[in-house]
Amino acid sequence: MSDKEVKEFIDKLNAGLKMAEVRMLKEKSLHGETIVVYSEEKGIQHIPASQIIADETLK
């Protein structure tokens, strides 16, 4: 694969992952479910999916 083809593949892959993330968040939000996230500062957290949707601009 050329560098251009690799970049196009990575761009398509990232777009697909973003779509899957948005779908998952919307589905979990409909059911009132939480998402588990981890950060060094705050450790493990359970955050409502609806809050993540509200905090981010999902396209």
PDB file of C-alpha atoms in Angstrom:
ATOM      1  CA  MET A   1       0.000   0.000   0.000  1.00  0.00           C
ATOM      2  CA  SER A   2       1.187   3.482  -0.751  1.00  0.00           C
ATOM      3  CA  ASP A   3       1.298   6.188   1.910  1.00  0.00           C
ATOM      4  CA  LYS A   4      -1.813   7.753   0.386  1.00  0.00           C
ATOM      5  CA  GLU A   5      -3.719   4.460   0.536  1.00  0.00           C
ATOM      6  CA  VAL A   6      -2.674   3.902   4.141  1.00  0.00           C
ATOM      7  CA  LYS A   7      -3.841   7.398   5.102  1.00  0.00           C
ATOM      8  CA  GLU A   8      -7.183   6.878   3.329  1.00  0.00           C
ATOM      9  CA  PHE A   9      -7.629   3.535   5.091  1.00  0.00           C
ATOM     10  CA  ILE A  10      -6.860   5.065   8.500  1.00  0.00           C
ATOM     11  CA  ASP A  11      -9.263   7.960   7.821  1.00  0.00           C
ATOM     12  CA  LYS A  12     -12.054   5.532   6.885  1.00  0.00           C
ATOM     13  CA  LEU A  13     -11.323   3.392   9.926  1.00  0.00           C
ATOM     14  CA  ASN A  14     -11.445   6.407  12.254  1.00  0.00           C
ATOM     15  CA  ALA A  15     -14.719   7.594  10.703  1.00  0.00           C
ATOM     16  CA  GLY A  16     -16.240   4.139  11.206  1.00  0.00           C
ATOM     17  CA  LEU A  17     -15.083   4.009  14.828  1.00  0.00           C
ATOM     18  CA  LYS A  18     -16.606   7.443  15.501  1.00  0.00           C
ATOM     19  CA  MET A  19     -19.926   6.314  13.977  1.00  0.00           C
ATOM     20  CA  ALA A  20     -19.900   3.187  16.146  1.00  0.00           C
ATOM     21  CA  GLU A  21     -19.151   5.263  19.248  1.00  0.00           C
ATOM     22  CA  VAL A  22     -22.037   7.642  18.531  1.00  0.00           C
ATOM     23  CA  ARG A  23     -24.439   4.743  17.939  1.00  0.00           C
ATOM     24  CA  MET A  24     -23.346   3.050  21.168  1.00  0.00           C
ATOM     25  CA  LEU A  25     -23.774   6.238  23.197  1.00  0.00           C
ATOM     26  CA  LYS A  26     -27.224   6.898  21.737  1.00  0.00           C
ATOM     27  CA  GLU A  27     -28.354   3.324  22.409  1.00  0.00           C
ATOM     28  CA  LYS A  28     -27.047   3.369  25.981  1.00  0.00           C
ATOM     29  CA  SER A  29     -28.632   6.765  26.554  1.00  0.00           C
ATOM     30  CA  LEU A  30     -32.031   5.444  25.441  1.00  0.00           C
ATOM     31  CA  HIS A  31     -31.791   2.748  28.124  1.00  0.00           C
ATOM     32  CA  GLY A  32     -30.434   5.040  30.852  1.00  0.00           C
ATOM     33  CA  GLU A  33     -27.112   3.197  30.968  1.00  0.00           C
ATOM     34  CA  THR A  34     -23.660   4.403  31.980  1.00  0.00           C
ATOM     35  CA  ILE A  35     -20.253   4.301  30.326  1.00  0.00           C
ATOM     36  CA  VAL A  36     -17.184   3.255  32.302  1.00  0.00           C
ATOM     37  CA  VAL A  37     -14.187   5.538  31.772  1.00  0.00           C
ATOM     38  CA  TYR A  38     -10.764   5.714  33.379  1.00  0.00           C
ATOM     39  CA  SER A  39      -8.355   8.583  33.829  1.00  0.00           C
ATOM     40  CA  GLU A  40      -5.144   8.889  35.848  1.00  0.00           C
ATOM     41  CA  GLU A  41      -6.560  11.837  37.815  1.00  0.00           C
ATOM     42  CA  LYS A  42     -10.021  10.474  38.657  1.00  0.00           C
ATOM     43  CA  GLY A  43      -9.643   6.703  38.345  1.00  0.00           C
ATOM     44  CA  ILE A  44     -12.610   4.572  37.259  1.00  0.00           C
ATOM     45  CA  GLN A  45     -15.881   6.447  36.763  1.00  0.00           C
ATOM     46  CA  HIS A  46     -19.385   5.482  35.680  1.00  0.00           C
ATOM     47  CA  ILE A  47     -20.823   8.353  33.635  1.00  0.00           C
ATOM     48  CA  PRO A  48     -24.352   8.410  32.198  1.00  0.00           C
ATOM     49  CA  ALA A  49     -24.258   8.086  28.406  1.00  0.00           C
ATOM     50  CA  SER A  50     -26.670  11.026  28.156  1.00  0.00           C
ATOM     51  CA  GLN A  51     -24.129  13.219  29.964  1.00  0.00           C
ATOM     52  CA  ILE A  52     -21.381  12.257  27.519  1.00  0.00           C
ATOM     53  CA  ILE A  53     -23.676  13.091  24.602  1.00  0.00           C
ATOM     54  CA  ALA A  54     -24.542  16.452  26.172  1.00  0.00           C
ATOM     55  CA  ASP A  55     -20.872  17.271  26.867  1.00  0.00           C
ATOM     56  CA  GLU A  56     -19.618  16.399  23.373  1.00  0.00           C
ATOM     57  CA  THR A  57     -20.593  17.607  19.946  1.00  0.00           C
ATOM     58  CA  LEU A  58     -21.453  14.329  18.216  1.00  0.00           C
ATOM     59  CA  LYS A  59     -21.527  14.462  14.457  1.00  0.00           C
TER      60      LYS A  59
END
